[in-house]
mmCIF file of C-alpha atoms in Angstrom:
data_model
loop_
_atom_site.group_PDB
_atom_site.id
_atom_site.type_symbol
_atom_site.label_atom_id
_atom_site.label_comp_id
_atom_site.label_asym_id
_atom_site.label_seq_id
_atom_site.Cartn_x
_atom_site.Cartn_y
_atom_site.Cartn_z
ATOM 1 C CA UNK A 1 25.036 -19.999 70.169
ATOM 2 C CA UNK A 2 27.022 -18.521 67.351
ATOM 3 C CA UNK A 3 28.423 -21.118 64.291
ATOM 4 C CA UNK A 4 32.412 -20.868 65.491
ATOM 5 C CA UNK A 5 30.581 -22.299 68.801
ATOM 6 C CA UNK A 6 28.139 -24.985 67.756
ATOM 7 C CA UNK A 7 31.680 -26.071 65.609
ATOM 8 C CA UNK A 8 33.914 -26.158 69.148
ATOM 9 C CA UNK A 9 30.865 -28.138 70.681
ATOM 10 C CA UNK A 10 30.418 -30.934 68.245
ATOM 11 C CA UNK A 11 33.605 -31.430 67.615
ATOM 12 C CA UNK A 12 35.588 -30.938 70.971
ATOM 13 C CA UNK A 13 37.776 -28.956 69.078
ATOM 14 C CA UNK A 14 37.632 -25.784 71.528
ATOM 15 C CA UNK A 15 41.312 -24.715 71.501
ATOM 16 C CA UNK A 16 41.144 -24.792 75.661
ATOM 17 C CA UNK A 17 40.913 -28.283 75.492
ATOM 18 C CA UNK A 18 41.940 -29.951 72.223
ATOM 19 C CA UNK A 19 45.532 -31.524 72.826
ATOM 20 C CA UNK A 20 44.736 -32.688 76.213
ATOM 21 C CA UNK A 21 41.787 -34.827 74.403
ATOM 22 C CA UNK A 22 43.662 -35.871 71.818
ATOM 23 C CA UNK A 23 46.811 -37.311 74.257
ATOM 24 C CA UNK A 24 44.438 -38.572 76.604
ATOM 25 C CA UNK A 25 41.800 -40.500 74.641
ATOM 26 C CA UNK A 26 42.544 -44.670 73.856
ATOM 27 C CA UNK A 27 41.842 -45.773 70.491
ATOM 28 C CA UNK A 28 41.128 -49.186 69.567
ATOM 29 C CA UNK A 29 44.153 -51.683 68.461
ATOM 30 C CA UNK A 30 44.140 -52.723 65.085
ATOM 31 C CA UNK A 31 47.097 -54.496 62.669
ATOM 32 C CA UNK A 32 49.571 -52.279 61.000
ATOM 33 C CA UNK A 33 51.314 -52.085 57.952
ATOM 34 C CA UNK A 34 54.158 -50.452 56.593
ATOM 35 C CA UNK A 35 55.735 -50.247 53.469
ATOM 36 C CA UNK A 36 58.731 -48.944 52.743
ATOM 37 C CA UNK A 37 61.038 -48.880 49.222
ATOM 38 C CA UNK A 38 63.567 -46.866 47.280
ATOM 39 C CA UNK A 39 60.797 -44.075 46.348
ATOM 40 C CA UNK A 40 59.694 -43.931 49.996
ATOM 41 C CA UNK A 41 63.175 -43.173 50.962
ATOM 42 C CA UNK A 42 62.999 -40.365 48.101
ATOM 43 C CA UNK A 43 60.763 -38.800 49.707
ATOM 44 C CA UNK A 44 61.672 -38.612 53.105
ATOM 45 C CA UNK A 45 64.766 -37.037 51.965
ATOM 46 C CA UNK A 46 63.051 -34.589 50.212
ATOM 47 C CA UNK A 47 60.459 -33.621 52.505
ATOM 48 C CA UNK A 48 63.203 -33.351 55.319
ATOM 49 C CA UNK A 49 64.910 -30.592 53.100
ATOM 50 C CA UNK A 50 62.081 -29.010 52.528
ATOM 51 C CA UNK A 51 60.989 -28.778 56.273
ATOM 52 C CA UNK A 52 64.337 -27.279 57.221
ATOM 53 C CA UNK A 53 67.180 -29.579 58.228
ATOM 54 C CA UNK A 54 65.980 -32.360 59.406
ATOM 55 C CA UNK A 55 68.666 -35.563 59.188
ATOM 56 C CA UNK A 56 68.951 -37.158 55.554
ATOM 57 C CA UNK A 57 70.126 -40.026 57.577
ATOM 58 C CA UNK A 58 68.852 -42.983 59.574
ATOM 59 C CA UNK A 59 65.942 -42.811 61.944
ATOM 60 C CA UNK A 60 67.389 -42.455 65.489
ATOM 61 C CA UNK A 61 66.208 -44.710 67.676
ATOM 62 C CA UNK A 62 64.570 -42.710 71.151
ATOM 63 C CA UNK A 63 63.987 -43.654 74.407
ATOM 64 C CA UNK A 64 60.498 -44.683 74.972
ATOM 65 C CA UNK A 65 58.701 -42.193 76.497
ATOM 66 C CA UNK A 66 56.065 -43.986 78.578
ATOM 67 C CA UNK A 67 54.193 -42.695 81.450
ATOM 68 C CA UNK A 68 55.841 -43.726 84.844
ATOM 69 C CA UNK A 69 52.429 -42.946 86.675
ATOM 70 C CA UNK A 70 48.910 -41.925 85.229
ATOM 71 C CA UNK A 71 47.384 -38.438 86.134
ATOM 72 C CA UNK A 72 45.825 -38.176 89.424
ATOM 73 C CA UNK A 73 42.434 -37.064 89.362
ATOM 74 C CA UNK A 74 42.916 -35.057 92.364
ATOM 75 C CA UNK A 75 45.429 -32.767 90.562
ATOM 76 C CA UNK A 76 42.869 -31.947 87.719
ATOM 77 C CA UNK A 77 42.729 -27.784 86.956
ATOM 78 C CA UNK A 78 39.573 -26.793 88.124
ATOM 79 C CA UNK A 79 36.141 -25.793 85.742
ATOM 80 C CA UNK A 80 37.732 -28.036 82.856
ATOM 81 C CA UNK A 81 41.113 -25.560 82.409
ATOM 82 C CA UNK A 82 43.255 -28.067 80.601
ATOM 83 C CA UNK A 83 47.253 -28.246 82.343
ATOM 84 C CA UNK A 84 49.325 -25.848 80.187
ATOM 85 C CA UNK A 85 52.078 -23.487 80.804
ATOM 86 C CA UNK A 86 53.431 -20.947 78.552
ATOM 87 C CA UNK A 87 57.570 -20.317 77.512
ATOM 88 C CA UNK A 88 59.442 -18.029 75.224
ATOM 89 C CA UNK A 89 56.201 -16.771 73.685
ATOM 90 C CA UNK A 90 54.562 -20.265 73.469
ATOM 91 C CA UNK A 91 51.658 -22.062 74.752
ATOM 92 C CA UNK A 92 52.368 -26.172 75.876
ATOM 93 C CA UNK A 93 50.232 -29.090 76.882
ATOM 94 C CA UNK A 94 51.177 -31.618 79.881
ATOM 95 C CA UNK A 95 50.969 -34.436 77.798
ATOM 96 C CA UNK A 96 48.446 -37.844 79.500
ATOM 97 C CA UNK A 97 46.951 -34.959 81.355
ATOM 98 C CA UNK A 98 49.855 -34.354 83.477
ATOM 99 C CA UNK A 99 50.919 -38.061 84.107
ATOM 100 C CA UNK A 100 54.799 -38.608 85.404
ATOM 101 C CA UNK A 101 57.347 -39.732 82.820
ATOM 102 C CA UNK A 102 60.864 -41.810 83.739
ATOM 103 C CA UNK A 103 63.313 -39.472 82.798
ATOM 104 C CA UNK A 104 67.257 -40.013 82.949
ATOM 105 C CA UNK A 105 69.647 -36.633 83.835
ATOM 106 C CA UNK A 106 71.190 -37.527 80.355
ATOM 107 C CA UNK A 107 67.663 -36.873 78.185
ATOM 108 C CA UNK A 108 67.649 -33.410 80.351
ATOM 109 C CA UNK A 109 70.001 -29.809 79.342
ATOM 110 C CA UNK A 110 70.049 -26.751 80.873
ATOM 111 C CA UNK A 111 67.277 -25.470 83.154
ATOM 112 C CA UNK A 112 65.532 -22.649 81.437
ATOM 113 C CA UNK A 113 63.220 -20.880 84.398
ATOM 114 C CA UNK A 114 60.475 -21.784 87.264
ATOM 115 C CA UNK A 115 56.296 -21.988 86.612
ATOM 116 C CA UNK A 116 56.500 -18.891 88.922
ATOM 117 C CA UNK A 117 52.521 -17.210 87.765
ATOM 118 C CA UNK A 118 49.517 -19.132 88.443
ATOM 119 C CA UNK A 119 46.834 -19.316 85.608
ATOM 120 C CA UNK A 120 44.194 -20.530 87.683
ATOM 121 C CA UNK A 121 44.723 -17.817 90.330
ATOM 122 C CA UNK A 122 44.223 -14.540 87.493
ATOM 123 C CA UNK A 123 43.726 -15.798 84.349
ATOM 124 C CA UNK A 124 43.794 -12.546 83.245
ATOM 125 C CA UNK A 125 46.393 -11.470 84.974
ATOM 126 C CA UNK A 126 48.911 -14.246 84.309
ATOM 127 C CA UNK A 127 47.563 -16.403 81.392
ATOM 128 C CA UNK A 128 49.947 -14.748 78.696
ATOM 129 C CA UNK A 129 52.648 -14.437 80.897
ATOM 130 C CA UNK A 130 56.233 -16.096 80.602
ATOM 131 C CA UNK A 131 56.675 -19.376 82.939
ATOM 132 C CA UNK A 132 52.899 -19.181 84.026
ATOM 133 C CA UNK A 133 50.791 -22.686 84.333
ATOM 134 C CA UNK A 134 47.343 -24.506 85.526
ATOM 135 C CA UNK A 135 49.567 -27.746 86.348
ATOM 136 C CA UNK A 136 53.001 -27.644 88.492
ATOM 137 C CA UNK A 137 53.253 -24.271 90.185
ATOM 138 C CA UNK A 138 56.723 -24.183 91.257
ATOM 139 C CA UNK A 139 58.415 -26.861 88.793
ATOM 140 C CA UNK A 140 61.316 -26.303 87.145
ATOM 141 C CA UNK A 141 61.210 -26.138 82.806
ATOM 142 C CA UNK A 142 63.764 -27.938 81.580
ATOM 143 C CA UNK A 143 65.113 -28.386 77.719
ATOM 144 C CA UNK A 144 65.470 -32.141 76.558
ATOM 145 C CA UNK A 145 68.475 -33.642 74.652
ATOM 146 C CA UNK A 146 66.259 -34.651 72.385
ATOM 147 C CA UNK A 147 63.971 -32.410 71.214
ATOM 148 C CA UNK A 148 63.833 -28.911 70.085
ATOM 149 C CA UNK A 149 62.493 -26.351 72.814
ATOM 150 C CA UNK A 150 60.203 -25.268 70.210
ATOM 151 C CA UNK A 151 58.305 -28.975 70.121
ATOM 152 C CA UNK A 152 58.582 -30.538 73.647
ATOM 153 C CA UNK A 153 59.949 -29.441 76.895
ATOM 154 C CA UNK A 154 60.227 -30.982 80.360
ATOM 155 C CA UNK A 155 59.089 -29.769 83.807
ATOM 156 C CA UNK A 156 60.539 -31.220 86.889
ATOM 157 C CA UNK A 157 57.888 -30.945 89.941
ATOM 158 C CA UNK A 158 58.012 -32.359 93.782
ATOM 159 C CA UNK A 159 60.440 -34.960 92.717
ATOM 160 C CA UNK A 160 58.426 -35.546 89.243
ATOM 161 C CA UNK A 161 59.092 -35.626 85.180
ATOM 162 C CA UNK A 162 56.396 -34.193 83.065
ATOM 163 C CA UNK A 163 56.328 -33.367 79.223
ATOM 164 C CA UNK A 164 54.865 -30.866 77.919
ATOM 165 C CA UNK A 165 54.055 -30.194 73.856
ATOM 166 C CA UNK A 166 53.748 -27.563 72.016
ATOM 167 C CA UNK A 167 50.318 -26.934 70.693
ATOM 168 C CA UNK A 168 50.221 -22.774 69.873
ATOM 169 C CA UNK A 169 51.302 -19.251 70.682
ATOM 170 C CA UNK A 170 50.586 -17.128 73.695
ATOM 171 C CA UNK A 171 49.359 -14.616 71.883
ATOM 172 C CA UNK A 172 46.547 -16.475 70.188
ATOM 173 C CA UNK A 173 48.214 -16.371 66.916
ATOM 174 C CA UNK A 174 49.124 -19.456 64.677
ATOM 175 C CA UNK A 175 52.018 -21.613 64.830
ATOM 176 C CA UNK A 176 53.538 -21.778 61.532
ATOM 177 C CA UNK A 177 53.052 -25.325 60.602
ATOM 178 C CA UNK A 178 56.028 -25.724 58.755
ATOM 179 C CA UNK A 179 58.169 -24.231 60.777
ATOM 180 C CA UNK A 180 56.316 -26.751 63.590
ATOM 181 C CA UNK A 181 56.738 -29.580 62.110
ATOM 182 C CA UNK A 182 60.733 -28.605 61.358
ATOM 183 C CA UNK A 183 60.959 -28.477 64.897
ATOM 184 C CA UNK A 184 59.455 -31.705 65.718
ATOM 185 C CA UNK A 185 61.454 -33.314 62.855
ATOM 186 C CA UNK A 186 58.824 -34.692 61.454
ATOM 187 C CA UNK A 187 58.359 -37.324 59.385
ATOM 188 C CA UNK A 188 61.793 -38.749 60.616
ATOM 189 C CA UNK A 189 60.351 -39.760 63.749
ATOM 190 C CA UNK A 190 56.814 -40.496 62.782
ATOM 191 C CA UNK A 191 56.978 -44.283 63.002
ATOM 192 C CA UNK A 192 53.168 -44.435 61.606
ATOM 193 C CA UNK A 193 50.041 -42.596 60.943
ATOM 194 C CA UNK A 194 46.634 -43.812 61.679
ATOM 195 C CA UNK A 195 43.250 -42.796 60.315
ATOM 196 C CA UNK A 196 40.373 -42.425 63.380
ATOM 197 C CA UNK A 197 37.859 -41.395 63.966
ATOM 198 C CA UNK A 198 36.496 -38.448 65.253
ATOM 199 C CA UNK A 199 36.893 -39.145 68.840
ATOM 200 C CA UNK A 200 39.893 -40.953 68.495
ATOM 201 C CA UNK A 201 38.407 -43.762 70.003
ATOM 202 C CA UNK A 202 38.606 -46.278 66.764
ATOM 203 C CA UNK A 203 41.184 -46.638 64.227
ATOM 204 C CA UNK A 204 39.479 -46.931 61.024
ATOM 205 C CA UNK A 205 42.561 -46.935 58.130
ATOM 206 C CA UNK A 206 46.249 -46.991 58.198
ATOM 207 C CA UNK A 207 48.042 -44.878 56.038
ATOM 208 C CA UNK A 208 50.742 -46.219 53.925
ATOM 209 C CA UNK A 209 53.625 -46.075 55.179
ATOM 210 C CA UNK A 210 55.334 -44.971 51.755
ATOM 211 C CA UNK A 211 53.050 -41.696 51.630
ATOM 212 C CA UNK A 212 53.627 -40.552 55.279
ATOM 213 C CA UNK A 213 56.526 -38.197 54.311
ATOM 214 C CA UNK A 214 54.347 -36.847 51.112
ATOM 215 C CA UNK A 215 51.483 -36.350 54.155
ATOM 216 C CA UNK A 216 53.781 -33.991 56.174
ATOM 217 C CA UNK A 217 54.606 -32.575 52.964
ATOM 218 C CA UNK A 218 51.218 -31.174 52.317
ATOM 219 C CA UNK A 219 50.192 -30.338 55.744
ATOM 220 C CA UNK A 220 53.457 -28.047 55.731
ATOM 221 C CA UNK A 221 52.268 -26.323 53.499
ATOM 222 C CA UNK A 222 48.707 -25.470 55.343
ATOM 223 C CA UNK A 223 48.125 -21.796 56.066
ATOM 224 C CA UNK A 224 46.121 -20.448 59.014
ATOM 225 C CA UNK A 225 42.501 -20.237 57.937
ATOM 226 C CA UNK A 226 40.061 -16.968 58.256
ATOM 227 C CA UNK A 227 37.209 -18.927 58.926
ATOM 228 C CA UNK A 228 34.114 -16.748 58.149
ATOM 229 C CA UNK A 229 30.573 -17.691 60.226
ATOM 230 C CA UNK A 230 29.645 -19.503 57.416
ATOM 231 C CA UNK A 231 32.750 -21.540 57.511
ATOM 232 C CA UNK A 232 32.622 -22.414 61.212
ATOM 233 C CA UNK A 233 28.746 -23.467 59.965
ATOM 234 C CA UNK A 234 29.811 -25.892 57.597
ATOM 235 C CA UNK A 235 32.491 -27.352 59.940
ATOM 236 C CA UNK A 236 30.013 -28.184 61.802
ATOM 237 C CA UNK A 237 28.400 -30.016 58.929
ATOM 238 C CA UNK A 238 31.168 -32.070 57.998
ATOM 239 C CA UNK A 239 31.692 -33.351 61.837
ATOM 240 C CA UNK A 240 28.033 -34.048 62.551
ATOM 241 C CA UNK A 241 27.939 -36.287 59.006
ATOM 242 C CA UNK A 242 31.413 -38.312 59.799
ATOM 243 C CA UNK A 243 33.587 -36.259 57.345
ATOM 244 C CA UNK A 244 36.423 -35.127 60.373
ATOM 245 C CA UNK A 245 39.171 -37.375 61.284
ATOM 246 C CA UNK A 246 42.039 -37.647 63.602
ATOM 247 C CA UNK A 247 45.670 -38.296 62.248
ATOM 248 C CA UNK A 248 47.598 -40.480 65.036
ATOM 249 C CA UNK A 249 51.424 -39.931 64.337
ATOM 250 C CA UNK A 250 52.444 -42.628 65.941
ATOM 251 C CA UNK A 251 56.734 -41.403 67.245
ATOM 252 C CA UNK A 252 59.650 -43.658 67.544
ATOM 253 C CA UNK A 253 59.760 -42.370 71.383
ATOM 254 C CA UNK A 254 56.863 -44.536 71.993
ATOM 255 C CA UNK A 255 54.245 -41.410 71.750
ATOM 256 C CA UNK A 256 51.627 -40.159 69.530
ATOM 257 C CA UNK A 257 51.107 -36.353 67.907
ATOM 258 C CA UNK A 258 46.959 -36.501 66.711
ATOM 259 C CA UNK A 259 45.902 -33.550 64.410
ATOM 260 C CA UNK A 260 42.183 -33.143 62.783
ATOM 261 C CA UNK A 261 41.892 -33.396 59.198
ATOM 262 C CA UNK A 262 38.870 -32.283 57.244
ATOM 263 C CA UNK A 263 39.368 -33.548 53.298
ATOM 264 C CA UNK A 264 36.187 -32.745 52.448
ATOM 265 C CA UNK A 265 36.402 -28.717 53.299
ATOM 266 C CA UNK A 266 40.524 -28.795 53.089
ATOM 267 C CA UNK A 267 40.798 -27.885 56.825
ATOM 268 C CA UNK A 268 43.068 -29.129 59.215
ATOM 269 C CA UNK A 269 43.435 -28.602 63.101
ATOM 270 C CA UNK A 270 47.522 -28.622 64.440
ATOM 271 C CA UNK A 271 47.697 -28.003 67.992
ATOM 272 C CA UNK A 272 45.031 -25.003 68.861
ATOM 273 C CA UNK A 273 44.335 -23.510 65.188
ATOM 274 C CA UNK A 274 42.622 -24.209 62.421
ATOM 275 C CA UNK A 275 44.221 -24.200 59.259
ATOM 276 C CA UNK A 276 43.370 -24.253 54.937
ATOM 277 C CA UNK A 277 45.251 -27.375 53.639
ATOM 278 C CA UNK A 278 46.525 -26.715 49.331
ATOM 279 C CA UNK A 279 44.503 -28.156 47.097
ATOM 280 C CA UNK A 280 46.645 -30.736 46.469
ATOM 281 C CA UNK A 281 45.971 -32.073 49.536
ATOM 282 C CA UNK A 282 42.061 -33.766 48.774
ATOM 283 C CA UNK A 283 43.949 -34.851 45.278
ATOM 284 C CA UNK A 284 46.592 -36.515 46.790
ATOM 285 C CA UNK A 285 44.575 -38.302 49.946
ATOM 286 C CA UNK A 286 41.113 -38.005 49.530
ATOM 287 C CA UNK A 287 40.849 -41.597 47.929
ATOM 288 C CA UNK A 288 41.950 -43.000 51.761
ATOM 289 C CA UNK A 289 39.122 -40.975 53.428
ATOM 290 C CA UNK A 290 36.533 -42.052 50.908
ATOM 291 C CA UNK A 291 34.104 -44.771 52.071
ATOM 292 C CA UNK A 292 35.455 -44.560 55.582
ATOM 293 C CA UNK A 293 32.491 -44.234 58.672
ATOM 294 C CA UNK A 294 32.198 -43.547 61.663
ATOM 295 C CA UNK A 295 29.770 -43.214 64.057
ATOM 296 C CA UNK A 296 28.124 -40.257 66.098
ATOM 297 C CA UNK A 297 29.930 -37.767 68.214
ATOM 298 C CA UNK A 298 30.034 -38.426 72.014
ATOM 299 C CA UNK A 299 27.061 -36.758 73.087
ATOM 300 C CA UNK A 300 28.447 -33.155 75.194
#
């Protein structure tokens, strides 16, 4: 087993699988903080500038997205194949695995196509193809009122709502993160961020509330990384010794956006790529990741 591979095994960050994990996984409740000022305000206004347009106003306040149903088991893509489907040269996520969502006509637009290819039946066939899917064969994709096309989308199926997030490209290549996190409009709508662990199974920190706009900031500005053997090798490291952490984004809709941060190496997982975070990034934040544990991955 090659480096890149031991790295995808320890740290269940195998881009077939990663945002399904991270959507589906509890975490542990703890109390939250926030604090917010004049220079928190600052910077939101700055950061949303900087990311491209997002409103220099008041948070708006969303509908609470909250599963209507959980997944079935039953509907589960076979030999692990996460639920995805692919539009406009994108790859998305079914986000809770596929579970239902209450959805009003008013938070849908205009129907954009049908899941018409099957993934499952030729993935080699039909798993870079436009409108193909593991999850909802048939269902209709619909843009919502409320979010870009670009960040979430909607698929109506057998009477069902289901959202699906954006977590890379068709093609393999990266997203570009700013240009992601434009389209989520982030931080307006991150309500807060948590530090977990590994697994996402324990919140160990929250981060202050006036640095979560300085946060998006930096990881903006992350580039995709060409990860050398050695690389993957030492990713590996800093997993197996408790140095790789989730960031829960906790949304006003009532829903959460988890990424991987690595402070010690500068690397940072968004959606299915890995990616080299500035400099700035470990001299800005490191002090909240120092002294923080964790224990040992979940055994694979």
């Amino acid at each position: 087993m090659n480096a890149k591979r031991v790295s995808d095994a320890l740290s269940e960050l195998d881009p077939q699988y990663v945002q399904e994990a991270l959507q589906y996984k509890g975490r542990s409740k703890a109390p939250r903080w926030r604090k917010w000022g004049a220079a928190a305000a600052c910077l939101v206004v700055v950061v949303a500038l900087v990311l491209g347009g997002t409103s220099m106003f008041a948070r708006e306040s969303l509908p609470q997205l909250q599963p209507a149903s959980p997944a079935s088991p039953a509907a589960d893509a076979p030999d692990g194949m996460r639920k995805m489907m692919n539009y406009n040269g994108n790859r998305y996520v079914f986000l809770e695995n596929g579970a239902a969502y209450s959805l009003s006509a008013q938070q849908l637009k205009a129907a954009l196509g049908t899941l018409d290819y099957d993934i499952q039946a030729d993935p080699q066939a039909n798993g870079k193809k436009e409108f193909s899917t593991t999850f909802a064969l048939g269902g209709t994709v619909y843009a919502l009122a409320d979010y870009d096309p670009a960040f979430r989308l909607a698929v109506e199926w057998e009477g069902n709502y289901y959202l699906c997030q954006r977590t890379g490209q068709t093609d393999n290549s990266p997203m570009d993160a700013a240009e992601y996190f434009a389209a989520a409009r982030f931080p307006e709508r991150i309500e807060r961020v948590s530090i977990a662990d590994h697994a996402g199974a324990e919140v160990l920190a929250e981060f202050p509330g006036g640095e979560i706009s300085a946060l998006i900031g930096e990881l903006a500005q992350a580039q995709p990384a060409a990860l050398t053997e050695e690389d993957y090798l030492a990713i590996a490291r800093a997993q197996t010794d408790g140095e790789s952490y989730q960031l829960l984004l906790d949304l006003n809709d009532g829903t959460t956006v988890s990424l991987y941060v690595i402070p010690s190496l500068q690397i940072a997982m968004i959606g299915d790529n890995r990616y080299a975070l500035p400099d700035s990034f470990s001299e800005k934040f490191g002090d909240l990741f120092d002294g923080l544990t964790q224990g040992p991955l979940p055994a694979q």
